[in-house]
Tab-separated table of C-alpha atoms in Angstrom:
chain	number	residue	atom	x	y	z
H	1304	MET	CA	3.191	-5.145	-271.940
H	1305	PRO	CA	2.880	-1.516	-269.804
H	1306	GLY	CA	2.434	-3.297	-266.548
H	1307	ARG	CA	5.930	-5.399	-266.816
H	1308	ALA	CA	7.362	-2.056	-268.385
H	1309	ALA	CA	6.213	-0.071	-265.513
H	1310	ARG	CA	7.737	-2.537	-262.756
H	1311	THR	CA	10.897	-2.737	-264.669
H	1312	THR	CA	11.476	0.880	-264.535
H	1313	ALA	CA	10.299	1.040	-260.819
H	1314	LEU	CA	12.931	-1.812	-259.876
H	1315	ALA	CA	15.886	-0.261	-261.517
H	1316	ALA	CA	15.002	3.240	-259.958
H	1317	VAL	CA	15.057	1.346	-256.477
H	1318	ILE	CA	18.204	-0.553	-257.759
H	1319	ALA	CA	19.823	2.792	-258.443
H	1320	ALA	CA	18.674	4.353	-255.399
H	1321	THR	CA	20.181	1.841	-253.519
H	1322	VAL	CA	23.385	1.919	-254.926
H	1323	VAL	CA	23.495	5.810	-254.758
H	1324	SER	CA	22.679	5.289	-250.931
H	1325	MET	CA	25.757	2.651	-250.092
H	1326	PRO	CA	28.693	4.147	-248.918
H	1327	SER	CA	31.423	4.302	-251.360
H	1328	ALA	CA	34.381	1.814	-251.332
H	1329	ARG	CA	37.046	4.152	-250.160
H	1330	ALA	CA	40.524	4.182	-248.542
H	1331	GLN	CA	40.198	4.707	-244.429
H	1332	PRO	CA	41.527	8.139	-244.021
H	1333	ALA	CA	45.154	8.119	-242.542
H	1334	ASP	CA	44.300	9.773	-239.415
H	1335	ASP	CA	41.445	7.205	-238.690
H	1336	ALA	CA	43.858	4.472	-239.309
H	1337	LEU	CA	46.412	5.731	-236.757
H	1338	LYS	CA	43.689	6.100	-234.391
H	1339	VAL	CA	42.939	2.423	-234.881
H	1340	TYR	CA	46.599	1.080	-234.552
H	1341	ASN	CA	47.169	3.198	-231.463
H	1342	ASP	CA	43.685	1.491	-230.175
H	1343	LEU	CA	44.860	-1.946	-231.004
H	1344	THR	CA	48.641	-1.282	-229.585
H	1345	ARG	CA	46.721	-0.243	-226.274
H	1346	GLU	CA	44.547	-3.395	-225.901
H	1347	ALA	CA	48.019	-5.408	-226.724
H	1348	GLU	CA	49.774	-3.485	-224.146
H	1349	LYS	CA	47.189	-4.288	-221.649
H	1350	LEU	CA	46.873	-8.486	-222.671
H	1351	SER	CA	50.594	-8.270	-222.227
H	1352	GLN	CA	50.506	-6.827	-218.816
H	1353	ASP	CA	47.925	-9.036	-218.127
H	1354	HIS	CA	49.897	-12.596	-219.363
H	1355	LEU	CA	52.671	-11.148	-217.468
H	1356	LYS	CA	50.901	-10.787	-214.119
H	1357	ALA	CA	49.666	-14.383	-214.891
H	1358	GLN	CA	53.270	-15.808	-215.106
H	1359	SER	CA	54.161	-13.942	-211.896
H	1360	ASP	CA	50.997	-15.726	-210.195
H	1361	LEU	CA	52.344	-18.746	-211.636
H	1362	SER	CA	55.686	-18.667	-210.352
H	1363	ARG	CA	54.433	-17.368	-207.176
H	1364	ALA	CA	52.352	-20.410	-207.032
H	1365	ASN	CA	54.669	-23.106	-207.887
H	1366	GLY	CA	57.162	-21.680	-205.136
H	1367	ILE	CA	54.171	-22.477	-202.697
H	1368	VAL	CA	54.132	-26.073	-203.862
H	1369	VAL	CA	57.738	-26.497	-203.620
H	1370	ALA	CA	57.698	-25.059	-199.972
H	1371	ALA	CA	54.731	-27.187	-198.838
H	1372	THR	CA	56.202	-30.190	-200.492
H	1373	GLU	CA	59.358	-29.703	-198.407
H	1374	ALA	CA	57.452	-28.908	-195.138
H	1375	GLU	CA	55.949	-32.631	-195.826
H	1376	LYS	CA	59.373	-34.166	-196.204
H	1377	LYS	CA	60.797	-32.476	-192.837
H	1378	ALA	CA	57.806	-33.272	-190.878
H	1379	LEU	CA	57.978	-36.946	-192.060
H	1380	ALA	CA	61.599	-37.124	-191.577
H	1381	GLU	CA	61.135	-35.896	-187.990
H	1382	SER	CA	57.952	-37.930	-187.268
H	1383	GLU	CA	60.358	-41.134	-188.332
H	1384	GLN	CA	63.197	-39.937	-185.774
H	1385	PHE	CA	60.351	-39.551	-182.852
H	1386	ARG	CA	59.162	-43.306	-184.269
H	1387	GLY	CA	62.437	-44.636	-183.621
H	1388	GLN	CA	62.499	-43.297	-180.216
H	1389	VAL	CA	59.112	-44.425	-179.105
H	1390	ASP	CA	59.772	-48.198	-180.577
H	1391	THR	CA	63.159	-48.139	-178.582
H	1392	LEU	CA	61.397	-47.063	-175.539
H	1393	THR	CA	58.679	-49.933	-176.218
H	1394	GLU	CA	61.179	-52.428	-176.546
H	1395	ALA	CA	62.761	-51.726	-173.281
H	1396	THR	CA	59.415	-51.654	-171.745
H	1397	PHE	CA	58.877	-55.269	-172.830
H	1398	GLU	CA	62.552	-56.596	-171.805
H	1399	GLY	CA	61.812	-55.112	-168.672
H	1400	ALA	CA	63.101	-52.209	-167.968
H	1401	ARG	CA	59.408	-50.696	-167.101
H	1402	LEU	CA	58.694	-52.309	-163.642
H	1403	GLY	CA	55.485	-52.277	-161.550
H	1404	ASP	CA	55.739	-50.276	-158.353
H	1405	LEU	CA	55.464	-53.602	-156.577
H	1406	SER	CA	57.876	-55.654	-158.795
H	1407	ALA	CA	60.404	-52.336	-158.226
H	1408	PHE	CA	59.836	-52.744	-154.559
H	1409	LEU	CA	60.167	-56.972	-154.700
H	1410	THR	CA	63.338	-56.856	-156.614
H	1411	SER	CA	64.860	-53.698	-155.074
H	1412	THR	CA	67.977	-55.019	-152.636
H	1413	SER	CA	67.717	-51.824	-150.507
H	1414	GLN	CA	65.621	-48.590	-149.967
H	1415	GLN	CA	68.135	-46.594	-152.376
H	1416	ASP	CA	67.642	-49.221	-155.283
H	1417	PHE	CA	64.207	-49.053	-154.907
H	1418	LEU	CA	64.173	-45.082	-155.261
H	1419	GLU	CA	66.567	-45.118	-158.072
H	1420	ARG	CA	64.443	-47.940	-159.787
H	1421	MET	CA	61.557	-45.803	-159.615
H	1422	GLN	CA	63.005	-42.768	-160.784
H	1423	ALA	CA	64.297	-44.638	-163.749
H	1424	MET	CA	60.715	-45.687	-164.471
H	1425	ASN	CA	59.377	-42.118	-164.144
H	1426	ILE	CA	62.163	-41.227	-166.614
H	1427	ILE	CA	61.323	-43.882	-169.483
H	1428	ALA	CA	57.544	-43.221	-168.706
H	1429	ALA	CA	58.083	-39.160	-169.564
H	1430	ASP	CA	60.475	-39.782	-172.540
H	1431	GLN	CA	57.906	-42.219	-174.096
H	1432	ASN	CA	55.292	-39.339	-173.578
H	1433	ALA	CA	57.092	-37.051	-175.196
H	1434	ALA	CA	58.140	-38.912	-178.048
H	1435	VAL	CA	54.573	-39.898	-178.882
H	1436	SER	CA	53.586	-36.539	-178.424
H	1437	ARG	CA	56.426	-35.219	-180.632
H	1438	MET	CA	55.499	-37.700	-183.302
H	1439	ASN	CA	51.715	-37.358	-183.224
H	1440	ALA	CA	52.561	-33.606	-183.577
H	1441	THR	CA	55.137	-34.123	-186.730
H	1442	LEU	CA	52.528	-36.150	-188.624
H	1443	THR	CA	49.862	-33.399	-187.919
H	1444	GLU	CA	52.069	-31.021	-189.417
H	1445	ALA	CA	52.921	-33.485	-192.399
H	1446	THR	CA	49.061	-34.121	-193.369
H	1447	LYS	CA	48.656	-30.287	-193.005
H	1448	ALA	CA	51.668	-29.607	-195.373
H	1449	ARG	CA	50.419	-32.408	-197.783
H	1450	THR	CA	46.800	-30.310	-197.784
H	1451	ASP	CA	48.827	-27.165	-198.625
H	1452	ALA	CA	50.753	-28.698	-201.362
H	1453	THR	CA	47.836	-30.297	-202.921
H	1454	SER	CA	45.729	-27.082	-202.915
H	1455	ALA	CA	48.782	-24.890	-204.126
H	1456	ALA	CA	49.384	-27.846	-206.913
H	1457	ALA	CA	45.480	-27.161	-208.066
H	1458	ALA	CA	45.890	-23.542	-207.940
H	1459	ALA	CA	49.193	-23.528	-210.073
H	1460	GLU	CA	46.909	-25.837	-212.619
H	1461	LYS	CA	44.660	-23.237	-212.956
H	1462	LEU	CA	47.037	-20.454	-213.219
H	1463	ALA	CA	48.917	-22.239	-215.898
H	1464	ALA	CA	45.761	-22.648	-217.773
H	1465	ASP	CA	45.256	-18.679	-217.192
H	1466	VAL	CA	48.727	-18.060	-218.504
H	1467	SER	CA	48.034	-20.202	-221.846
H	1468	THR	CA	44.785	-18.536	-222.052
H	1469	ARG	CA	46.136	-14.948	-221.874
H	1470	LYS	CA	49.412	-15.578	-223.609
H	1471	ALA	CA	47.116	-16.560	-226.706
H	1472	ALA	CA	44.887	-13.364	-226.541
H	1473	MET	CA	48.033	-11.575	-226.269
H	1474	GLU	CA	49.477	-12.965	-229.240
H	1475	GLN	CA	46.609	-12.460	-231.331
H	1476	GLN	CA	46.202	-8.723	-230.559
H	1477	VAL	CA	49.941	-8.364	-230.916
H	1478	SER	CA	49.843	-9.622	-234.239
H	1479	THR	CA	46.566	-7.462	-235.215
H	1480	ALA	CA	48.403	-4.478	-233.940
H	1481	ARG	CA	51.575	-5.416	-236.398
H	1482	THR	CA	49.548	-6.007	-239.279
H	1483	LYS	CA	47.719	-2.987	-238.749
H	1484	TYR	CA	51.105	-1.388	-238.595
H	1485	GLN	CA	52.182	-2.155	-241.749
H	1486	SER	CA	49.202	-0.647	-243.300
H	1487	LEU	CA	50.108	2.911	-242.162
H	1488	SER	CA	51.746	5.556	-244.448
H	1489	ALA	CA	55.512	6.026	-244.609
H	1490	PRO	CA	54.968	9.575	-243.090
H	1491	GLN	CA	52.982	8.003	-240.168
H	1492	LYS	CA	55.729	5.324	-239.655
H	1493	GLN	CA	58.324	8.084	-239.698
H	1494	THR	CA	56.534	9.958	-237.327
H	1495	LEU	CA	55.909	7.355	-234.638
H	1496	ALA	CA	59.690	6.736	-235.086
H	1497	ALA	CA	60.753	9.681	-234.691
H	1498	PRO	CA	62.809	9.913	-231.358
H	1499	GLY	CA	62.439	13.403	-230.684
H	1500	PRO	CA	65.421	15.350	-229.139
H	1501	LYS	CA	67.182	13.498	-226.241
H	1502	VAL	CA	66.726	15.202	-222.967
H	1503	THR	CA	69.324	15.128	-220.241
H	1504	VAL	CA	68.756	16.452	-216.833
H	1505	ASN	CA	70.414	17.166	-213.470
H	1506	ALA	CA	68.728	14.519	-211.847
H	1507	PRO	CA	68.383	14.519	-207.942
H	1508	ALA	CA	70.440	13.016	-205.511
H	1509	GLY	CA	69.148	9.322	-204.284
H	1510	ALA	CA	67.678	6.561	-205.965
H	1511	ALA	CA	64.710	8.092	-207.462
H	1512	GLY	CA	67.665	10.293	-209.114
H	1513	ALA	CA	69.566	7.242	-210.219
H	1514	ALA	CA	66.703	5.797	-211.684
H	1515	LEU	CA	65.609	8.579	-213.644
H	1516	THR	CA	69.252	8.651	-214.839
H	1517	PHE	CA	68.800	5.404	-216.352
H	1518	ALA	CA	65.571	5.655	-217.931
H	1519	LEU	CA	66.793	8.790	-219.851
H	1520	GLY	CA	69.685	6.792	-220.804
H	1521	GLU	CA	67.407	4.265	-222.622
H	1522	GLN	CA	65.956	6.989	-224.707
H	1523	GLY	CA	65.891	5.962	-228.558
H	1524	LYS	CA	65.521	2.048	-227.691
H	1525	PRO	CA	62.599	0.099	-229.432
H	1526	TYR	CA	59.499	-0.981	-227.484
H	1527	VAL	CA	58.587	-4.471	-227.916
H	1528	PHE	CA	55.557	-6.346	-226.122
H	1529	GLY	CA	56.604	-7.997	-223.284
H	1530	SER	CA	60.433	-7.373	-223.627
H	1531	ASN	CA	62.764	-7.115	-220.754
H	1532	GLY	CA	65.741	-5.116	-222.099
H	1533	PRO	CA	68.351	-4.294	-222.266
H	1534	ASN	CA	68.247	-3.802	-226.248
H	1535	SER	CA	64.257	-3.438	-225.868
H	1536	TRP	CA	61.895	-2.589	-223.314
H	1537	ASP	CA	58.327	-2.493	-222.904
H	1538	CYS	CA	56.574	0.043	-220.527
H	1539	SER	CA	57.354	-1.685	-217.010
H	1540	SER	CA	60.157	-3.538	-217.718
H	1541	LEU	CA	62.003	0.255	-218.368
H	1542	MET	CA	60.625	1.205	-215.048
H	1543	GLN	CA	61.604	-2.136	-213.288
H	1544	ALA	CA	64.894	-2.050	-214.575
H	1545	ALA	CA	65.585	2.076	-213.985
H	1546	TYR	CA	65.108	1.267	-210.070
H	1547	ARG	CA	66.790	-2.074	-209.953
H	1548	ALA	CA	69.670	-0.057	-211.005
H	1549	ALA	CA	69.075	2.320	-207.964
H	1550	GLY	CA	69.563	-1.074	-205.982
H	1551	VAL	CA	65.332	-0.693	-205.524
H	1552	SER	CA	63.409	-3.683	-206.378
H	1553	ILE	CA	59.931	-2.976	-207.753
H	1554	PRO	CA	57.325	-5.294	-209.429
H	1555	ARG	CA	57.464	-6.433	-213.086
H	1556	VAL	CA	53.985	-5.234	-214.289
H	1557	THR	CA	52.136	-1.950	-214.060
H	1558	TYR	CA	49.409	-3.342	-211.503
H	1559	ASP	CA	51.662	-4.001	-208.968
H	1560	GLN	CA	53.663	-1.034	-209.698
H	1561	ALA	CA	50.499	1.137	-209.363
H	1562	LYS	CA	50.660	-0.044	-205.452
H	1563	VAL	CA	54.580	0.366	-204.482
H	1564	GLY	CA	55.744	3.273	-202.437
H	1565	ARG	CA	53.077	6.010	-201.766
H	1566	GLY	CA	50.390	7.873	-203.702
H	1567	VAL	CA	50.874	11.789	-204.727
H	1568	GLY	CA	48.777	14.152	-206.519
H	1569	ARG	CA	49.507	15.481	-209.758
H	1570	GLY	CA	50.821	18.856	-208.460
H	1571	GLU	CA	53.350	17.233	-206.431
H	1572	VAL	CA	54.780	15.158	-209.357
H	1573	ALA	CA	58.745	14.950	-208.645
H	1574	PRO	CA	61.428	13.247	-210.803
H	1575	GLY	CA	60.998	9.586	-210.640
H	1576	ASP	CA	57.489	9.348	-209.745
H	1577	LEU	CA	55.772	6.438	-211.350
H	1578	ILE	CA	52.750	7.527	-213.580
H	1579	ILE	CA	50.131	4.638	-214.041
H	1580	TYR	CA	47.587	5.474	-217.097
H	1581	TYR	CA	44.201	4.485	-217.772
H	1582	SER	CA	41.421	2.898	-215.428
H	1583	GLY	CA	42.995	-0.372	-215.974
H	1584	GLN	CA	46.324	0.579	-215.067
H	1585	SER	CA	47.940	-0.821	-218.117
H	1586	HIS	CA	50.730	1.776	-218.993
H	1587	VAL	CA	53.438	3.528	-216.734
H	1588	ALA	CA	55.862	6.418	-217.080
H	1589	MET	CA	58.397	8.358	-214.978
H	1590	ALA	CA	58.515	11.429	-214.079
H	1591	VAL	CA	61.380	13.807	-215.365
H	1592	ASP	CA	60.034	16.870	-213.886
H	1593	GLY	CA	56.316	18.425	-213.151
H	1594	THR	CA	55.623	18.469	-216.929
H	1595	ARG	CA	57.546	15.556	-218.574
H	1596	ALA	CA	57.903	11.985	-218.291
H	1597	VAL	CA	59.929	9.052	-219.814
H	1598	HIS	CA	58.276	6.120	-221.062
H	1599	ALA	CA	58.346	3.131	-223.562
H	1600	SER	CA	55.118	4.202	-225.261
H	1601	THR	CA	54.237	1.238	-228.307
H	1602	GLU	CA	55.709	-0.830	-230.896
H	1603	GLY	CA	57.061	1.590	-233.562
H	1604	VAL	CA	57.936	4.223	-231.125
H	1605	PRO	CA	61.149	4.489	-229.283
H	1606	VAL	CA	61.264	5.505	-225.642
H	1607	LYS	CA	61.063	9.000	-225.567
H	1608	ILE	CA	60.223	11.792	-223.605
H	1609	ALA	CA	56.329	13.157	-223.636
H	1610	ASN	CA	54.045	15.400	-221.794
H	1611	ILE	CA	52.827	13.876	-218.961
H	1612	ASP	CA	49.292	14.998	-219.574
H	1613	SER	CA	49.461	13.936	-222.981
H	1614	ILE	CA	50.302	10.148	-222.777
H	1615	GLY	CA	46.622	9.254	-221.411
H	1616	PRO	CA	44.392	9.624	-218.730
H	1617	ILE	CA	46.244	9.237	-215.542
H	1618	SER	CA	45.257	6.775	-212.694
H	1619	VAL	CA	47.907	7.031	-210.018
H	1620	ILE	CA	50.964	8.362	-209.237
H	1621	ARG	CA	53.119	6.741	-206.921
H	1622	ARG	CA	56.418	7.930	-205.339
H	1623	VAL	CA	58.886	4.694	-204.970
H	1624	VAL	CA	61.216	6.255	-202.532
H	1625	GLY	CA	61.060	8.886	-200.204
């Protein structure tokens, strides 16, 4: 039938056109694969820093719980001590130690005896009032400490859930990045793993110079997400260890390292300055001089020297000391 033949021919033409217009199934260009890997590792690094920050917050919250609980125990112990004093004074009152003015007068053998009895009663009354006041104060402190401990425990519980969530997200992203790394070509892996020439400098005196000397000494060591050294590092743990070696304590994560010391401009960069990258402040390097920095870049790349401006968009630059 001519009509059916015509329809069949038209359908075949449409299918052929569709097949021609579909993108061909070809391998992703090598440069694209490397870019995807770099993007994945940058996100994995951010999530790793998020997880570490959550862990730090949780540790701080647990410390508040412990301190508040100890404050409650101390306040309760003190209230019991003052309660004992109140009980003793009360018993003395019932036993007749506290006498009315008339009773004191009637039972006194002399004017001097009366005055002494009155003085003793005033002392007992003052002691009892003071003991009651102190007991009430310590009970108030204990109540406040219990409220603080309860609030801190609730906050810590939420943070614990946050740690778990961030850890799962980080692990998934790291796994994705590592899988992508395996798909890179051998030349690409070799390029990433190349340590480059080892740099040595005459570091300046002081803590900044000592920190820089430590960081430069770690050139060639591998990057591992979340690692704290000494055989491998992530970006912020290397900075923390470097300043620790110089006798200076700085926070563990990039977000907090972005607040240490004082800010300096790009044209003021000096050896030992911390350079924080990206709008999310998820990466950090240490200035070697005005143009170079040493940093732990990402997995597959050893600790090495790079041009300061090539690492990424700079967020802030912090001078830790000086």
